XYZ file of C-alpha atoms in Angstrom:
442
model
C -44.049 6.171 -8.339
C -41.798 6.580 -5.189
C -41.935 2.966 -4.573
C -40.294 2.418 -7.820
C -38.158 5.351 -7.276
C -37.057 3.718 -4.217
C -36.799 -0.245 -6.304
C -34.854 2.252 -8.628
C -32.268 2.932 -6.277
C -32.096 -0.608 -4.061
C -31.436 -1.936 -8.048
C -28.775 0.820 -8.837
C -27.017 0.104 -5.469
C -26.996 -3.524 -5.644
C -25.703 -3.947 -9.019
C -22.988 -1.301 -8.253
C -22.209 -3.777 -5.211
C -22.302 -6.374 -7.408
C -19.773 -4.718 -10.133
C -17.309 -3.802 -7.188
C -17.096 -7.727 -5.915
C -16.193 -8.545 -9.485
C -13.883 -5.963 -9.693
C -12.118 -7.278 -6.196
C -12.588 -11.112 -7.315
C -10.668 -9.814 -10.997
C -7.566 -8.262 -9.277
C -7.243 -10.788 -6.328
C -7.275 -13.401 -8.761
C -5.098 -12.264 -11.103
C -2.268 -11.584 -8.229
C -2.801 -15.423 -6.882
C -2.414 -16.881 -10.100
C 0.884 -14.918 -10.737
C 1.967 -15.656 -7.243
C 1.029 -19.988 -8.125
C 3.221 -19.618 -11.271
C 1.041 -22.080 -12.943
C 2.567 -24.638 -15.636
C 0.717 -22.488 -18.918
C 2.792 -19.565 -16.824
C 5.979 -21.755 -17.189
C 6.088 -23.239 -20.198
C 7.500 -21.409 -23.950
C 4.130 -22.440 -25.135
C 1.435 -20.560 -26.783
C -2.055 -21.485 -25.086
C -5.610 -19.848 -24.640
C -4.509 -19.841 -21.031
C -2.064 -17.585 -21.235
C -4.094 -15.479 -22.996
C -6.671 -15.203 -21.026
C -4.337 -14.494 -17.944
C -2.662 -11.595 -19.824
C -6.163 -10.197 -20.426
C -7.509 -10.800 -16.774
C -3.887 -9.523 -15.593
C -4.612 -6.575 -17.992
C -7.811 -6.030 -16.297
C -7.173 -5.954 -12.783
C -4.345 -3.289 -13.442
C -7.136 -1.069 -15.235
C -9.287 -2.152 -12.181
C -7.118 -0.650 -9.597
C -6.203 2.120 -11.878
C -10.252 3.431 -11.938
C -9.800 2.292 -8.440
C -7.261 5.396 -7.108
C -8.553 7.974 -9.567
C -11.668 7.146 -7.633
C -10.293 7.764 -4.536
C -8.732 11.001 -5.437
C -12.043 12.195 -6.648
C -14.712 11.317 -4.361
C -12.891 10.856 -0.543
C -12.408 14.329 1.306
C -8.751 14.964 1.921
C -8.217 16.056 5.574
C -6.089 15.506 8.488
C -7.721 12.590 9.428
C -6.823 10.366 6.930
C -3.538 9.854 9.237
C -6.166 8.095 11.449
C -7.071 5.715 8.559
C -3.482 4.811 7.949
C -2.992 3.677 11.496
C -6.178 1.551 11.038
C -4.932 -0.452 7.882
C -1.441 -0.752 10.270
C -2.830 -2.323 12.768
C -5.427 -4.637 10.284
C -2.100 -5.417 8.538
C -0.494 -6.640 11.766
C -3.318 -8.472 12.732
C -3.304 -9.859 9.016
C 0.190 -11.007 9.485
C -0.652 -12.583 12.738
C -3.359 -14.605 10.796
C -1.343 -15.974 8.305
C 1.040 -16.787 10.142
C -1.272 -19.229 12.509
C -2.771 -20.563 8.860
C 0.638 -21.539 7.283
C 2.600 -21.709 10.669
C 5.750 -19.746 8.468
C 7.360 -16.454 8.132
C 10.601 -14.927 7.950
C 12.094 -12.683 9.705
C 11.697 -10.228 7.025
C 8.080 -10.828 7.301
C 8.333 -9.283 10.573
C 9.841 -6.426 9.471
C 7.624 -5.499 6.895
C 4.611 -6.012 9.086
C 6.152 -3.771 11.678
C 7.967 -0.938 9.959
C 6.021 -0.696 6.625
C 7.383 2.974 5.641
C 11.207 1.991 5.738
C 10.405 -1.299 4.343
C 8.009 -0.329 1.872
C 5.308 -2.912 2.497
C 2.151 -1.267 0.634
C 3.464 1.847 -0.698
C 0.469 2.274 -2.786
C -1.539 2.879 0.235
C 1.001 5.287 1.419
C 1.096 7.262 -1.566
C -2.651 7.161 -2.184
C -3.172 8.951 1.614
C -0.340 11.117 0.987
C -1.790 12.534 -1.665
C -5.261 13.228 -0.105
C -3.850 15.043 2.996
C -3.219 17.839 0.476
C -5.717 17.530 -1.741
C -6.906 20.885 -0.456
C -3.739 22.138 -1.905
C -3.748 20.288 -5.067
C -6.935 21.052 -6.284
C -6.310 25.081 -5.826
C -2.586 24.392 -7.801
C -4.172 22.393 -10.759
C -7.213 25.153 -10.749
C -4.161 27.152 -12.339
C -3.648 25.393 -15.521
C -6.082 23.844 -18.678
C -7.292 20.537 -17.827
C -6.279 19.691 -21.277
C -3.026 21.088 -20.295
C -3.016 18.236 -17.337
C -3.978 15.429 -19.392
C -1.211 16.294 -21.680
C 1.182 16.347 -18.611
C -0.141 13.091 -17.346
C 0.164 11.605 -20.960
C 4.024 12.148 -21.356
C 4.792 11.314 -17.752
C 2.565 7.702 -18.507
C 3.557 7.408 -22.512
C 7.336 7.976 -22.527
C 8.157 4.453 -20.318
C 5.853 2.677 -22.426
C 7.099 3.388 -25.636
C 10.578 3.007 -25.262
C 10.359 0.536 -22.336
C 12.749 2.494 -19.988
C 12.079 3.347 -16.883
C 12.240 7.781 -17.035
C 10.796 9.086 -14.127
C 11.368 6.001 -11.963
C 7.830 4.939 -11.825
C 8.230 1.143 -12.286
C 5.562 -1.277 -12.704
C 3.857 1.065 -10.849
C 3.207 -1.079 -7.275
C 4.889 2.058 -5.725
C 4.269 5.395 -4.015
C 4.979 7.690 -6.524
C 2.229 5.678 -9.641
C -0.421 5.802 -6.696
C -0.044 9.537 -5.847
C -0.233 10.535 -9.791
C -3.558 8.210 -10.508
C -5.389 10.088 -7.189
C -4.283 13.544 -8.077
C -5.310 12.657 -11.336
C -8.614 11.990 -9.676
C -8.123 15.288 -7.951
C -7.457 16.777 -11.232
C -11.268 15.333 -12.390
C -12.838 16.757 -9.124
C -12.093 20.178 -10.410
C -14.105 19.877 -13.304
C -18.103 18.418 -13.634
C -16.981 15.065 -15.309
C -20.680 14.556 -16.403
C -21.362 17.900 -17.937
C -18.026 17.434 -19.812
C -18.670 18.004 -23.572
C -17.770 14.667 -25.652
C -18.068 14.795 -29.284
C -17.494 12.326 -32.006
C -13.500 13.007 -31.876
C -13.404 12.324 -28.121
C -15.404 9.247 -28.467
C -13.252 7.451 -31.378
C -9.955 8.563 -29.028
C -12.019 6.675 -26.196
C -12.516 3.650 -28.682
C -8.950 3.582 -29.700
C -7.325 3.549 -26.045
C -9.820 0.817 -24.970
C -9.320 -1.427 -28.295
C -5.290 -1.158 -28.320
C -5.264 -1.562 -24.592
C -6.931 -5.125 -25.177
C -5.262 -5.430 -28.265
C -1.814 -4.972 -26.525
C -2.530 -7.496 -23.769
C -3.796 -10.498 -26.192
C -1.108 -9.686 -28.615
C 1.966 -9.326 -26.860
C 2.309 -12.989 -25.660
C 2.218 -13.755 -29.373
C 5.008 -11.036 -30.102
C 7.102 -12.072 -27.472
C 7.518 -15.743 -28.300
C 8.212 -14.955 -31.842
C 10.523 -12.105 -31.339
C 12.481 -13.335 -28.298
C 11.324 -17.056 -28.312
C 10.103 -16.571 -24.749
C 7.510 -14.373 -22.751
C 10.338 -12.070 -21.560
C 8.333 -9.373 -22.637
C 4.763 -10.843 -22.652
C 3.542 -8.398 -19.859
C 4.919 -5.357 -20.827
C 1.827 -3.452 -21.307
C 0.363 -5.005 -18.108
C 1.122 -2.684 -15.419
C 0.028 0.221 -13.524
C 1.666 2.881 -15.363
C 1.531 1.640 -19.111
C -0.142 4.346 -21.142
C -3.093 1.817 -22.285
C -3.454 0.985 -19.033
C -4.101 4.549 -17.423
C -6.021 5.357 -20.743
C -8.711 2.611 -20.255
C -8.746 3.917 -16.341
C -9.909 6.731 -17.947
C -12.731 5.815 -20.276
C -13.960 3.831 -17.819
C -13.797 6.693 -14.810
C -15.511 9.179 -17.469
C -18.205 6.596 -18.594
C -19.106 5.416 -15.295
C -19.458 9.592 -14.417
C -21.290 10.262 -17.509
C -23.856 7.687 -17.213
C -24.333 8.889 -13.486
C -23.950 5.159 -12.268
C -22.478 6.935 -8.891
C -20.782 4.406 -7.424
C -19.367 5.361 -4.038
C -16.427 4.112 -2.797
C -15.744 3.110 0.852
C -12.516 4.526 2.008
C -11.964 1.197 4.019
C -12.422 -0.949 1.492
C -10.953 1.265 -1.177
C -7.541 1.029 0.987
C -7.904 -2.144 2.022
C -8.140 -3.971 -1.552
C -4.525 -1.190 -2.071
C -3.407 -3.111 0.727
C -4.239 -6.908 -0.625
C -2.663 -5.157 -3.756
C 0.875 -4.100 -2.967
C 1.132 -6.478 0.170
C 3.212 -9.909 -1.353
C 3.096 -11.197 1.819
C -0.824 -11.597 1.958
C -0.643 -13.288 -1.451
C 1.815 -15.430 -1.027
C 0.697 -17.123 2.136
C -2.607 -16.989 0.394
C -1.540 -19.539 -2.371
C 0.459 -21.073 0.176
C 1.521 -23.957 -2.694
C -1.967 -24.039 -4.627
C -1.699 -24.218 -8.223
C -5.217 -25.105 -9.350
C -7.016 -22.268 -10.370
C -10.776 -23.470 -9.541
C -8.796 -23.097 -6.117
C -7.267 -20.033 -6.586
C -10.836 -18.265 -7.455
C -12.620 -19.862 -4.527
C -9.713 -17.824 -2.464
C -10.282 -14.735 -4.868
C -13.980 -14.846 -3.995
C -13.105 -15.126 -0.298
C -10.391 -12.721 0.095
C -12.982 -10.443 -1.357
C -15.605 -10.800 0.975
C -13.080 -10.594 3.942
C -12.086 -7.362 2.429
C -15.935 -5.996 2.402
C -16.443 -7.039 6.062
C -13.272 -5.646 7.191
C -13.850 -2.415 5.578
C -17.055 -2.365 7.348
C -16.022 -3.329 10.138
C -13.248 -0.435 10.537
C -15.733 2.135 8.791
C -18.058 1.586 12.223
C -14.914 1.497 14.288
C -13.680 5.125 12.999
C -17.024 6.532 13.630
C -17.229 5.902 17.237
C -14.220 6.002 18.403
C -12.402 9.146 18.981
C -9.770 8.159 21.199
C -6.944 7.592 18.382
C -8.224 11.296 16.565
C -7.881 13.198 20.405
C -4.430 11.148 21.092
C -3.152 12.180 17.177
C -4.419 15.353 17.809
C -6.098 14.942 14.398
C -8.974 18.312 13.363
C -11.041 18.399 10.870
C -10.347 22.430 10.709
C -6.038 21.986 10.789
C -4.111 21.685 8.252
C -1.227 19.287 7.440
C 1.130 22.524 8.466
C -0.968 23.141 11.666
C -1.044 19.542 12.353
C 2.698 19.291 11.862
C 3.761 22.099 14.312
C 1.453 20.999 17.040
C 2.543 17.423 16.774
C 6.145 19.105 16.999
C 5.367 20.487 19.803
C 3.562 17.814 21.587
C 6.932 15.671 21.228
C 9.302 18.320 22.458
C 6.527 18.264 25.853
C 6.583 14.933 26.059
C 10.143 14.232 25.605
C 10.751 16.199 28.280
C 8.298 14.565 30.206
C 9.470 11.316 29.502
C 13.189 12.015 29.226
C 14.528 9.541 31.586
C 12.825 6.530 29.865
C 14.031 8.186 26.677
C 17.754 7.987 27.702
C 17.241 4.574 28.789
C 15.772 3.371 25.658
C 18.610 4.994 24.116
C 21.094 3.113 26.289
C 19.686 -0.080 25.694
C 20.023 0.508 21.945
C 23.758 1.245 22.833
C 23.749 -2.030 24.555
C 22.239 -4.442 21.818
C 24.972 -2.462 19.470
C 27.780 -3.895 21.733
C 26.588 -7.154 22.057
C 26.478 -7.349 18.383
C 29.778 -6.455 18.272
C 31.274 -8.814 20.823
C 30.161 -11.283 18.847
C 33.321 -11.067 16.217
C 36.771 -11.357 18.284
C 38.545 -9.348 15.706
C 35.799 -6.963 14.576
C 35.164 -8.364 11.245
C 32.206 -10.035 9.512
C 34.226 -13.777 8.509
C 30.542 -15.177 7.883
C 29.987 -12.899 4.841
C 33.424 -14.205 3.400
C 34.736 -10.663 2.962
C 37.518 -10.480 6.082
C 38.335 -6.783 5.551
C 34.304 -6.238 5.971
C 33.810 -3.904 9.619
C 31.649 -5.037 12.174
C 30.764 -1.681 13.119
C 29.633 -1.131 9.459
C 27.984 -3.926 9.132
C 25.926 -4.146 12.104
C 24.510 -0.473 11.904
C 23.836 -0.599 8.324
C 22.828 -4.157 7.581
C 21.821 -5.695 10.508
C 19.988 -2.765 12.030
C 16.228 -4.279 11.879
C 18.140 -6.994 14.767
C 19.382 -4.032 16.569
C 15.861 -2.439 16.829
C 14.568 -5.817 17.767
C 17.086 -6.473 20.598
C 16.294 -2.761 22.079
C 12.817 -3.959 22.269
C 13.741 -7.272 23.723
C 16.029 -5.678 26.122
C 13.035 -3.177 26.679
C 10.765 -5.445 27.536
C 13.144 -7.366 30.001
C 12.823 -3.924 31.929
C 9.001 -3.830 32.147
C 9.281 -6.825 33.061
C 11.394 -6.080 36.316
C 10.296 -2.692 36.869
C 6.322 -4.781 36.979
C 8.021 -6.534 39.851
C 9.585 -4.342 41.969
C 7.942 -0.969 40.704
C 10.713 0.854 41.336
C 12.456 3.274 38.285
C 16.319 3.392 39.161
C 16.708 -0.336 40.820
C 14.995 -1.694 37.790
C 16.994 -0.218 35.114
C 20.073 -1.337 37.555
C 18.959 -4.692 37.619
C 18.351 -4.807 33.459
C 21.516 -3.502 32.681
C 23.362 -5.967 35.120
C 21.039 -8.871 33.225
C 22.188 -7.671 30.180
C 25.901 -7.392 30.684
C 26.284 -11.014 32.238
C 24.318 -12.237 29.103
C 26.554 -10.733 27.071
């Protein structure tokens, strides 16, 4: 008997394995063949093509949907999620890196989003799903205040309004944002309060199950067809196919309560969890992934590796964050502190350091001054002729537009400075020599 129990459970965990490869293969798939832009994508013609991509486009929303109300239920929420984020920064960098030596292209805005991926917005659904487990603690007591009926009810007019009259409400999009992620995982939050598979579910809930499963698929096969005869195009083909449709989050649901109530326990790795966000909300990964391929026999033998690259790197980082503790003591990161806690000691750190460090402070400052000047030498009569607006101010213009060049520059000029300061090793002479550099480059 216990060596079955045991084949039991090898069984159980492989096919859940198994299920969650699909599930990756499903939603990477689906984003390369909308990044391709096929011809069946292209053409005003009906074909089973297109219907099958609505359906697998369908799917991989629901996918990711289960996917964050997953998250939100099973992963702890504590302080050192912060320490994950950082992780899946750096993997993205390293991604970017990657891609770049596979394609040998990238714009300048690439750069950007790789390096400042809060002010850019680069994965907010990894952003959103984090910042809504560092207060998960707080969440779950606030939600233990109201019905869960009362919840869903919330959740359903927040999801259902948008949908039905196809305007944007509560500025949720197509849901490849912050704010869509943060509602699906304290949605998942919302679950963790209550035993999912002790829930009572009688015939009514059932047939309500049925219904949101059978018009979610019924939605994403038929609306190609409505489109084209309506509007005479597929203008509105994939209107039901996003992250915050109400069929959508409604077959996350089934499928979250199912999988709970027939105890198929699958666990989800934080790493991979986050990382598959990433692939997700990233364009830059996909794109450079297709990099011009349009044949889709192609385009799932990429799915199926993108997937297992995904698996190994969330393994990979899951056996990095458990032995090293370097990052946690330098983030000052505690299981025991809360985000308040966290926030005033980190406050505090910076004020020590700052005063520590004040002199290189005020020169980084200084050079930022500096790559601000040179920017505006650049126009004799302190206009911007190149934008074809001669009344536009360079002053303006270069702080507000042009300000990911100015940060760049700074670090340029920065670097310069190491670079002389390496040399002669001494502080004041160094930042002499820089600044006289500078100014006869200018």
């Amino acid at each position: 008997m216990l060596y079955i129990s045991r084949g039991e459970k090898f069984d159980k965990k492989l096919c859940n394995a198994l299920m969650a490869c699909v599930a990756m293969v499903i939603v990477t798939f689906s984003l390369l063949i909308a990044q391709a832009n096929p011809t069946f994508l292209q053409s005003n013609l009906l074909s089973k093509r297109l219907f099958a991509y609505s359906l697998l486009n369908n799917f991989s929303n629901v996918i990711i949907g289960v996917l964050l109300i997953l998250i939100g239920y099973q992963i702890k929420g504590n302080i050192k999620l912060i320490k994950k984020y950082v992780y899946i920064y750096v993997v993205n960098l390293l991604i970017f890196i990657g891609l770049f030596l596979w394609t040998r292209s990238f714009t300048i805005q690439n750069l950007y989003d790789a390096v400042l991926p809060i002010t850019r917005n680069t994965y907010p659904i990894v952003l959103g799903a984090i910042s809504a487990l560092l207060i998960k603690d707080k969440l779950k007591n606030w939600f233990k205040k109201y019905r869960f009926p009362v919840i869903l009810s919330g959740y359903a007019i927040v999801f259902a309004l948008p949908s039905i009259f196809n305007k944007d409400i509560f500025g949720i999009g197509n849901g490849n944002n912050a704010i869509t992620a943060f509602l699906l995982v304290t949605l998942g939050i919302v679950f963790s309060n209550v035993e999912v598979d002790k829930l009572h579910i009688d015939k009514k809930v059932i047939t309500l199950m049925s219904i949101s499963v059978m018009l979610n698929i019924t939605l994403a096969l038929s609306m190609p067809f409505i489109s084209w005869r309506i509007r005479g195009d597929f203008s509105t083909a994939y209107r039901f196919n996003v992250l915050t449709s109400i069929s959508v989050v409604a077959m996350s649901i089934v499928i979250f309560t199912v999988g709970q109530k027939l105890k198929t326990n699958i666990k989800i790795s934080e790493y991979i969890g986050l990382l598959l966000l990433l692939v997700y909300s990233n364009n830059f990964i996909i794109e450079k992934i297709v990099n011009g391929s349009i044949s889709l026999k192609v385009l799932l033998f990429k799915s199926c590796i993108v997937s297992i690259i995904v698996v190994v790197l969330g393994w990979l980082l899951s056996k990095i964050d458990k032995r090293n503790l370097t990052l946690e003591e330098r983030l000052l990161l505690n299981d025991d502190k809360s985000i308040n806690l966290w926030g005033r000691n980190l406050i505090s750190y910076i004020i020590t350091n700052v005063k520590k460090y004040r002199f290189n402070i005020m020169n980084i400052i200084f050079l930022y001054i500096l790559a601000y000047v040179s920017f505006i030498l650049m126009s004799p009569d302190f206009s911007a002729p190149h934008l074809g607006k001669d009344h536009t101010n360079i002053f303006f213009y270069t702080f507000f537009v042009r300000q990911h060049m100015l940060i760049l520059n700074t670090m340029l000029f920065y670097l310069l400075y190491r670079f002389i300061y390496g040399i002669i090793g001494r502080f004041w002479i160094s930042i002499i020599l820089n600044y006289a550099v500078i100014a006869v480059a200018m």
